[in-house]
Coordinates of C-alpha atoms and ligand atoms in Angstrom, one line a residue:
X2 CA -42.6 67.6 -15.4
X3 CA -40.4 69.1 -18.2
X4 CA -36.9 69.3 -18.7
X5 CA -35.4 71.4 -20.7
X6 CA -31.7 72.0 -22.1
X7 CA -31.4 76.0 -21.8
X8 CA -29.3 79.1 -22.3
X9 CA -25.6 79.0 -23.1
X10 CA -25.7 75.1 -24.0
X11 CA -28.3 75.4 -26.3
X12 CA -26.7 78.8 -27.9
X13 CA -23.3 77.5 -28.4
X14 CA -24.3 74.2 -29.8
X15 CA -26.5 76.0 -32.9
X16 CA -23.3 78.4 -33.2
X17 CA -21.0 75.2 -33.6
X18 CA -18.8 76.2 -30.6
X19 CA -18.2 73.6 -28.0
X20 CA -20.4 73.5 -25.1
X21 CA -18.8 73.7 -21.4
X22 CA -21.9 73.4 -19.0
X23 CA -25.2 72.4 -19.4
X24 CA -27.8 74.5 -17.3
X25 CA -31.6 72.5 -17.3
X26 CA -34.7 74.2 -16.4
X27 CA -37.3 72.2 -15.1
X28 CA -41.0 73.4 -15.8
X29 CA -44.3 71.8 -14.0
X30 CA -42.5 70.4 -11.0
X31 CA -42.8 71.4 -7.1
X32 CA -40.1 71.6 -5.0
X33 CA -41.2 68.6 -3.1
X34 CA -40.7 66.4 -6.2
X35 CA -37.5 67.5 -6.6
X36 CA -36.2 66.6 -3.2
X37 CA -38.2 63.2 -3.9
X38 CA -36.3 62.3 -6.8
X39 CA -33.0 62.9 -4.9
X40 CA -31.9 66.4 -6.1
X41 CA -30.3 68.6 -3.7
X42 CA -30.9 72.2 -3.1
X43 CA -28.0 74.4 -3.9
X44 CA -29.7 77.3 -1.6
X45 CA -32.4 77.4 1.1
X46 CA -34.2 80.1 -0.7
X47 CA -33.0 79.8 -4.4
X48 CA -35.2 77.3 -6.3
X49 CA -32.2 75.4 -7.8
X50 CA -31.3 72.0 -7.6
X51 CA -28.2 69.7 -8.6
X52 CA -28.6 66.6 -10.0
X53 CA -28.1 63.4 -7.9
X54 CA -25.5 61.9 -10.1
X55 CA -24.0 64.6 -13.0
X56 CA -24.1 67.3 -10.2
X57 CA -25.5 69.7 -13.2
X58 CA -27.5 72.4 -12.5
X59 CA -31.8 72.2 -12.9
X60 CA -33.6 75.5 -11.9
X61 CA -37.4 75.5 -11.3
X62 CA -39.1 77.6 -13.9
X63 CA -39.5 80.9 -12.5
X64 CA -40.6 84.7 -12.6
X65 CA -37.9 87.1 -10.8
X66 CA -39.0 90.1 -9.7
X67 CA -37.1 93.0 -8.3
X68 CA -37.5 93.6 -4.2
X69 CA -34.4 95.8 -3.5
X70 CA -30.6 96.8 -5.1
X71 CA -27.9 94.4 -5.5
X72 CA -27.0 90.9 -5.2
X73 CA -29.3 88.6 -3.2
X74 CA -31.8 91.6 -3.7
X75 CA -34.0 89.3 -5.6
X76 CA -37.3 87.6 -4.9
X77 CA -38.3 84.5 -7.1
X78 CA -41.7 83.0 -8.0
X79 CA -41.1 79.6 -9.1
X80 CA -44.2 77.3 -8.8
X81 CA -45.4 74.1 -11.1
X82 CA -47.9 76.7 -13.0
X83 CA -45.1 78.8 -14.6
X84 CA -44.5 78.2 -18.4
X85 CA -41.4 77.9 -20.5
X86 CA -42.6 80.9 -22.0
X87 CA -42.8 82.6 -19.0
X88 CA -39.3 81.4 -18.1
X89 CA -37.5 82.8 -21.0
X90 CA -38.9 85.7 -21.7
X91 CA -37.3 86.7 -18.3
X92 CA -33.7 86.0 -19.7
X93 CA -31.2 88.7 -20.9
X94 CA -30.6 88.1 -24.5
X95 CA -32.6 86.4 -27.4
X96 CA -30.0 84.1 -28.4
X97 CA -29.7 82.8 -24.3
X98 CA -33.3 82.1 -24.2
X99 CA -33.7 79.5 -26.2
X100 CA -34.2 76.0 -24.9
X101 CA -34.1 72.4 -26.2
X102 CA -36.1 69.1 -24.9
X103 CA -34.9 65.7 -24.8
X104 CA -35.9 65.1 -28.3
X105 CA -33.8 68.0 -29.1
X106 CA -36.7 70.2 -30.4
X107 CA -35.5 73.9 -29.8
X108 CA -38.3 76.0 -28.2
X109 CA -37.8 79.9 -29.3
X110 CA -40.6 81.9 -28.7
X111 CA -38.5 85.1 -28.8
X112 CA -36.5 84.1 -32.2
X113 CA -32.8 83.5 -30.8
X114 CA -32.0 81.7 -34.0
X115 CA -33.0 84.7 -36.0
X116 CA -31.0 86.9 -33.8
X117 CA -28.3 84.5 -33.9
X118 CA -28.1 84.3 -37.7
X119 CA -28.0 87.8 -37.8
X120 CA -25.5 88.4 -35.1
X121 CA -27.4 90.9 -32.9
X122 CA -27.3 90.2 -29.3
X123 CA -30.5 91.8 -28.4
X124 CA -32.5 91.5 -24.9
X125 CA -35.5 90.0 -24.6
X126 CA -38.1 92.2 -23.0
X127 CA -37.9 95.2 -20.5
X128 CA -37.4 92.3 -17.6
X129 CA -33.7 92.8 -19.0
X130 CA -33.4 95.6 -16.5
X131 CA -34.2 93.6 -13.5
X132 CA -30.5 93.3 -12.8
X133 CA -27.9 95.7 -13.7
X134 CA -25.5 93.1 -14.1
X135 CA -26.8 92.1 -17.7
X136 CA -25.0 95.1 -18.9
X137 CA -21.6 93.7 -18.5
X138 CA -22.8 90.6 -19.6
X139 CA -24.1 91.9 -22.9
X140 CA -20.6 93.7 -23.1
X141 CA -18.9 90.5 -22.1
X142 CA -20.6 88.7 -24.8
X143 CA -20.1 91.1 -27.8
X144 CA -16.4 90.9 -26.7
X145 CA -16.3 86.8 -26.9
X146 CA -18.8 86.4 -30.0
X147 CA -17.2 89.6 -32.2
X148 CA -14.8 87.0 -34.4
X149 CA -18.5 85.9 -35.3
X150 CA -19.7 89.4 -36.3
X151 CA -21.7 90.1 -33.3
X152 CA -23.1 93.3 -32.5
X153 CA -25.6 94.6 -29.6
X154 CA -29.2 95.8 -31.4
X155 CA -29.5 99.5 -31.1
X156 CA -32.7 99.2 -28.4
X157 CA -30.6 97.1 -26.1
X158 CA -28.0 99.6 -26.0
X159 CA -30.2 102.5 -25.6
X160 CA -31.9 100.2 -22.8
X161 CA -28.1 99.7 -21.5
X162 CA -27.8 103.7 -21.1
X163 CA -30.9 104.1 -19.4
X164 CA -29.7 101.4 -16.9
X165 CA -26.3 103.3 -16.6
X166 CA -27.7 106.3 -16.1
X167 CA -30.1 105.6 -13.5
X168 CA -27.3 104.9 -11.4
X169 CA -28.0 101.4 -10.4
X170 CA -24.8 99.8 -11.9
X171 CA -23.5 101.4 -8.4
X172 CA -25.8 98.6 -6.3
X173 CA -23.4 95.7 -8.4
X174 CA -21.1 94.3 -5.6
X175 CA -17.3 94.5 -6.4
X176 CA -17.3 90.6 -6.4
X177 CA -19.8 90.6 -8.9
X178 CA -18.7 92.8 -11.4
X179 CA -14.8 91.5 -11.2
X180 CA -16.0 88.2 -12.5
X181 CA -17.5 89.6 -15.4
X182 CA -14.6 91.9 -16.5
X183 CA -12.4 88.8 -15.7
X184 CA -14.2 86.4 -18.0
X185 CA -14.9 89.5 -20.5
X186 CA -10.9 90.0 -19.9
X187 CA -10.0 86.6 -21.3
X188 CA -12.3 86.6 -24.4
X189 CA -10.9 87.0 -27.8
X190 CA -11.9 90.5 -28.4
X191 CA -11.2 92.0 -24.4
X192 CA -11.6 95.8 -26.3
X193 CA -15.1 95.3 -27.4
X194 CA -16.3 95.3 -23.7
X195 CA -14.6 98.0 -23.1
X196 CA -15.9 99.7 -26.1
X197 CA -19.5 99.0 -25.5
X198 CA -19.2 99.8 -21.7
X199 CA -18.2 103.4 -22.8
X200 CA -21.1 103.1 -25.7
X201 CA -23.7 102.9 -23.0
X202 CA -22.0 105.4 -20.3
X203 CA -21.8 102.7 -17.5
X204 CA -17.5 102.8 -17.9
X205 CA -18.1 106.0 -15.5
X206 CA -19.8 104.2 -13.0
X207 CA -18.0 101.1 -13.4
X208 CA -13.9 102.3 -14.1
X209 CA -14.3 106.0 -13.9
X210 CA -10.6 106.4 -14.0
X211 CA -10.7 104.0 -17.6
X212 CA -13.3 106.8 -18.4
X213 CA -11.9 109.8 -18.4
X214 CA -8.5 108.6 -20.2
X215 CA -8.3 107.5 -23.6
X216 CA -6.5 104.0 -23.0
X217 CA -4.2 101.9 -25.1
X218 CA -7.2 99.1 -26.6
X219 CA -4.7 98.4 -29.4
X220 CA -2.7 96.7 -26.6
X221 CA -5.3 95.1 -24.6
X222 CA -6.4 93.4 -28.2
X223 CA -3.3 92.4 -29.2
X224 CA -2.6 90.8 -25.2
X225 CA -5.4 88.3 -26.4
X226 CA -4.0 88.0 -29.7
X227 CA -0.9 86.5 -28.2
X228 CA -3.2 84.8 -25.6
X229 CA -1.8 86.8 -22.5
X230 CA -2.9 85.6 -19.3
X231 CA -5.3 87.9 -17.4
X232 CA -2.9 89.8 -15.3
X233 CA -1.2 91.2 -18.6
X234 CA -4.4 91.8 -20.1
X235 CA -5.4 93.7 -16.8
X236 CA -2.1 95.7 -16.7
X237 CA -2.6 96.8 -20.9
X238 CA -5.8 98.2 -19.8
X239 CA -4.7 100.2 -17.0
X240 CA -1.4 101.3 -18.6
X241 CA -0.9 105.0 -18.7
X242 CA -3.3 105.8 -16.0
X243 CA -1.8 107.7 -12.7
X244 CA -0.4 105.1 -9.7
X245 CA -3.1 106.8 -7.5
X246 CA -5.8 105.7 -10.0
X247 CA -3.9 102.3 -10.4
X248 CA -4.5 102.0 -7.0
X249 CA -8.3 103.5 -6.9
X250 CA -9.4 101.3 -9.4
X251 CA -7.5 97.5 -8.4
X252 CA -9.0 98.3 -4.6
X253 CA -12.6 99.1 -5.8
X254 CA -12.9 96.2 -7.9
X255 CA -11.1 93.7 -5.7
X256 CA -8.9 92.3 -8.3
X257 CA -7.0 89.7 -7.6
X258 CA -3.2 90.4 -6.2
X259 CA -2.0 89.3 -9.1
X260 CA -3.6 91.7 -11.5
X261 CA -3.1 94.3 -8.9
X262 CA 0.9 94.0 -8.8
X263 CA 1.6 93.9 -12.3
X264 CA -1.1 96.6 -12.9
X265 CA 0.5 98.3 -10.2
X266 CA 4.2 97.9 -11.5
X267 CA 3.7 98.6 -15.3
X268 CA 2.1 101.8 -14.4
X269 CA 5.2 102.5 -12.7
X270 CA 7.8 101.2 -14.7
X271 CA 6.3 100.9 -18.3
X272 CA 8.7 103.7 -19.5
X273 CA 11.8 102.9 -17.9
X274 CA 11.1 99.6 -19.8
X275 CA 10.5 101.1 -23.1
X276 CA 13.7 103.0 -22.7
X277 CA 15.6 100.1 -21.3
X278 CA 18.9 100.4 -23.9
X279 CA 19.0 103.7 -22.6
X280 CA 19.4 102.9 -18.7
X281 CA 22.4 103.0 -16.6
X282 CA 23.4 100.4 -14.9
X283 CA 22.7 101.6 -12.3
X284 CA 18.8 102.6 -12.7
X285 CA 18.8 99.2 -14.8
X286 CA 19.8 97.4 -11.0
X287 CA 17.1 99.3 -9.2
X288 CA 14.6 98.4 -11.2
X289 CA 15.3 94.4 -11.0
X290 CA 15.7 94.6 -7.7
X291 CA 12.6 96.4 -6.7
X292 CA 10.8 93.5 -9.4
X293 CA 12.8 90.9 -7.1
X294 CA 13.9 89.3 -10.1
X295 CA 15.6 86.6 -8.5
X296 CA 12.5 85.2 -6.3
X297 CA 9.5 86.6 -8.9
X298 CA 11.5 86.5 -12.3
X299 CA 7.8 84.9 -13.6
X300 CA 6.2 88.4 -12.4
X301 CA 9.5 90.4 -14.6
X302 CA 8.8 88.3 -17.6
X303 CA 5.1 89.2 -17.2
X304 CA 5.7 92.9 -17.3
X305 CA 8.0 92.5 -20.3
X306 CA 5.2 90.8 -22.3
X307 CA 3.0 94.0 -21.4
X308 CA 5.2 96.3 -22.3
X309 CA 6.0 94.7 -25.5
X310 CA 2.1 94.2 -26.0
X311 CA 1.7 98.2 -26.1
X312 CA 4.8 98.3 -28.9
X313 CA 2.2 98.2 -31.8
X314 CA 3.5 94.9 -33.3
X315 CA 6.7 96.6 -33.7
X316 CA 9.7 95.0 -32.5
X317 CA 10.6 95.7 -28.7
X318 CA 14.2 95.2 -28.6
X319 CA 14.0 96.2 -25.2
X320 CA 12.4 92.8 -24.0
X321 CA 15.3 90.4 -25.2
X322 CA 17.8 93.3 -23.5
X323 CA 15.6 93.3 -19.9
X324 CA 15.7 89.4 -20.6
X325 CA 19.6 89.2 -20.8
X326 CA 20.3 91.6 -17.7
X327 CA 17.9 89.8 -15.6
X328 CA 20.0 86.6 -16.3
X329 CA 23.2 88.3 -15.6
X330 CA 22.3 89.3 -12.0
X331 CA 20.6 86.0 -11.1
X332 CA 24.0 84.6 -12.2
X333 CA 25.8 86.2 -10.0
X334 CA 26.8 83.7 -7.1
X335 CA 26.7 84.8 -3.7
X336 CA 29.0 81.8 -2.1
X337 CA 32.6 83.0 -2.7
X338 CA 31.2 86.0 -1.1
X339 CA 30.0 84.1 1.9
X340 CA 33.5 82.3 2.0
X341 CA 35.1 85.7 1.4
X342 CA 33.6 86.4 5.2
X343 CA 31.0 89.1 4.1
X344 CA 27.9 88.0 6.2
X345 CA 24.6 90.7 6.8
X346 CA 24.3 93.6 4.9
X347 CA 28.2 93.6 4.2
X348 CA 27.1 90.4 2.1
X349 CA 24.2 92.5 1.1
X350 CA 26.2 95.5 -0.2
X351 CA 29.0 93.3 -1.9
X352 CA 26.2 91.5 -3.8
X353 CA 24.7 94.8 -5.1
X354 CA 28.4 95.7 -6.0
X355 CA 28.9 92.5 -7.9
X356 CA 25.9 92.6 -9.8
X357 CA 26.1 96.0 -10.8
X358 CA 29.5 95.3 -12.4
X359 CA 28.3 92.6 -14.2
X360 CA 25.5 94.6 -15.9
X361 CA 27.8 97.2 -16.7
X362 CA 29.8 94.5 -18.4
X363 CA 26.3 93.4 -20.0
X364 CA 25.9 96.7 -20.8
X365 CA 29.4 97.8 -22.7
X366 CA 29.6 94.5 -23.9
Ligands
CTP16 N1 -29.2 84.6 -17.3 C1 -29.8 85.8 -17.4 N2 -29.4 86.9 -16.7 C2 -28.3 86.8 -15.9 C3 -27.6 85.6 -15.8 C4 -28.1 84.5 -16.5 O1 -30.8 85.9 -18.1 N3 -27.9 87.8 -15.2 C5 -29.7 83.4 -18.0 C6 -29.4 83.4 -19.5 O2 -30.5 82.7 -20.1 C7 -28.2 82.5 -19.6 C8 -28.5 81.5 -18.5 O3 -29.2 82.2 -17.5 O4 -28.0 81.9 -20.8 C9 -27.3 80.8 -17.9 O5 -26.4 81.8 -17.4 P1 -24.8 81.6 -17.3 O6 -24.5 80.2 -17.0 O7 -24.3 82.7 -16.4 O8 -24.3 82.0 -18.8 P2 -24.4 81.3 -20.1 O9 -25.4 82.0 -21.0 O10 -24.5 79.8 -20.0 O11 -23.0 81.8 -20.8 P3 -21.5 81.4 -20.5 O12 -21.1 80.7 -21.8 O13 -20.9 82.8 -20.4 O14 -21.5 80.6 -19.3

């Protein structure tokens, strides 16, 4: 039996970047042997096995091969007779199927290294299109490695449109397909995924509504610039689009409620933010209160940060202004109101009345 360090571990450690988890493959062993040496199964039917002590991950060499659409619609071959090479040449990308023994000699029959001097993320054979979910992972990966200079080979993309185009992107569960654009949301260049996605025509099977509308990428960039969390991120990308799409596209996907809500609430109130100094008092009220600034002021100050993302590194005077009314009607007390009598939605009504004059104060002051 051979054990083998493989894929990302062995990739980021040649590119110098720091190495999170460490997947092993294990060639020339049975399952049997496995289970002997005190590994344990992750699956019934998935030839993967944790280790008894680190709880990393060793997979049995294997050949996939495609039996149906979608998630789970996988059969695998793994048996003691299948070779590293045969392994590998299975993966997605050059510079992912790469491994490394104990010794650490690097094993690269299909030149990763070159690929990964030369900054081309390029697939490794036609297996590539054995699941449809490799084209939001090359995506994903061209958005975290472009600092680096990274682009996707010309034949992978072309291979990318012909998987678009054949419709089977449409098999990829919602579940699935969310994790990517999460993780491809949080890497340093988020726009590059979108970028490619649209390069290769699976954006119309994938966010249809992001398709059709030229979005704001200048924002979504500059949201991981300032290291945004992913719910701003989320919202730059879907800013401008129509509520109903909004809606469409958070629901399809399954984001999370999170990215949903602020999504949901830029698209709605990005402008009256941008025109902020401009507001009434009244408007500026209605607009806190339906943000419930005084339970979710996180959520307000979340929205500010992606309206101010979408200003173009200008200044956004607006967000210090939003900032300061927001603290003037969460400063408003409600207890000599309650002493005053007012109980119910008399209290309710005097509150509003308070804080409205305090942000007309705010406002002429
Ligand atoms: N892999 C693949 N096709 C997939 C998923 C994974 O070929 N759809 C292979 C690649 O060789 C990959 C390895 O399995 O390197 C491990 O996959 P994963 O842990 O998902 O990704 P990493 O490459 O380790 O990258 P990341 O840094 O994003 O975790």
């Amino acid at each position: 039996m051979h054990i083998y360090k493989v894929g990302g571990a062995v990739r980021d450690r040649l590119l110098g970047r720091p190495v999170s988890d460490i997947d092993w493959l294990v060639v020339g062993a049975t399952v049997e042997e496995m289970h002997a040496k005190g590994f344990r199964p992750v699956g019934a039917d998935f030839p993967v096995f944790l280790h008894p002590k680190t709880g990393e991950e060793y997979a049995l060499a294997r050949t996939e091969r495609k039996s149906g659409r979608g998630y789970g619609g996988f059969t695998f071959h793994a048996s003691p007779g299948v070779t590293l090479e045969e392994d590998l040449i299975r993966r997605d990308l050059t510079i992912n199927a790469m491994a490394e023994d104990e010794q650490g000699n690097v094993y690269d029959p299909y030149h990763g290294q070159r690929d990964l001097t030369a900054r081309i993320l390029r697939h490794v054979s036609p297996a590539f299109a054995e699941d449809p979910l490799r084209v939001l992972r090359v995506a994903r990966f061209a958005a975290r490695y472009a600092p680096l200079g990274f682009k996707v080979a010309d034949e992978t993309l072309a291979l990318m449109r012909q998987i678009s185009a054949s419709g089977e992107l449409q098999a990829l569960t919602a579940e699935r397909s969310w994790k990517e654009i999460e993780r491809a949301l949080m890497e340093a260049e988020p726009q590059v995924f979108v970028q490619v996605l649209r390069a290769c025509g699976a954006l119309t099977d994938l966010m249809p509504e992001l398709a059709a509308h030229e979005q704001n990428l200048a924002a979504l960039q500059r949201a991981a610039e300032r290291q945004q969390p992913l719910n701003v991120r989320w919202a730059c990308l879907l800013r401008g689009l129509e509520p109903a799409q909004i809606k469409a596209l958070n629901q399809r996907l399954k984001a999370p409620r999170e990215c949903q809500e602020l999504a949901s609430l830029v698209g709605e109130f990005a402008d009256k933010g941008d025109k902020a100094l401009e507001l009434d008092a009244e408007s500026l009220l209605e607009m806190l209160q339906k943000f419930d600034v005084y339970r979710r002021p996180q959520r307000f100050e979340e929205f500010i940060a992606a309206c101010e993302m979408a200003a173009q590194g200008q200044s956004y005077p607006q967000g210090e202004y939003l900032r300061g009314a927001v603290a003037i009607v969460r400063a408003v007390d409600v207890k000599p109101l309650v002493e005053a009598g007012f109980t119910g939605q008399g209290l309710g009504a005097a509150l509003r009345e308070k804080r409205l004059e305090a942000l007309k104060a705010y406002k002429n002051g």
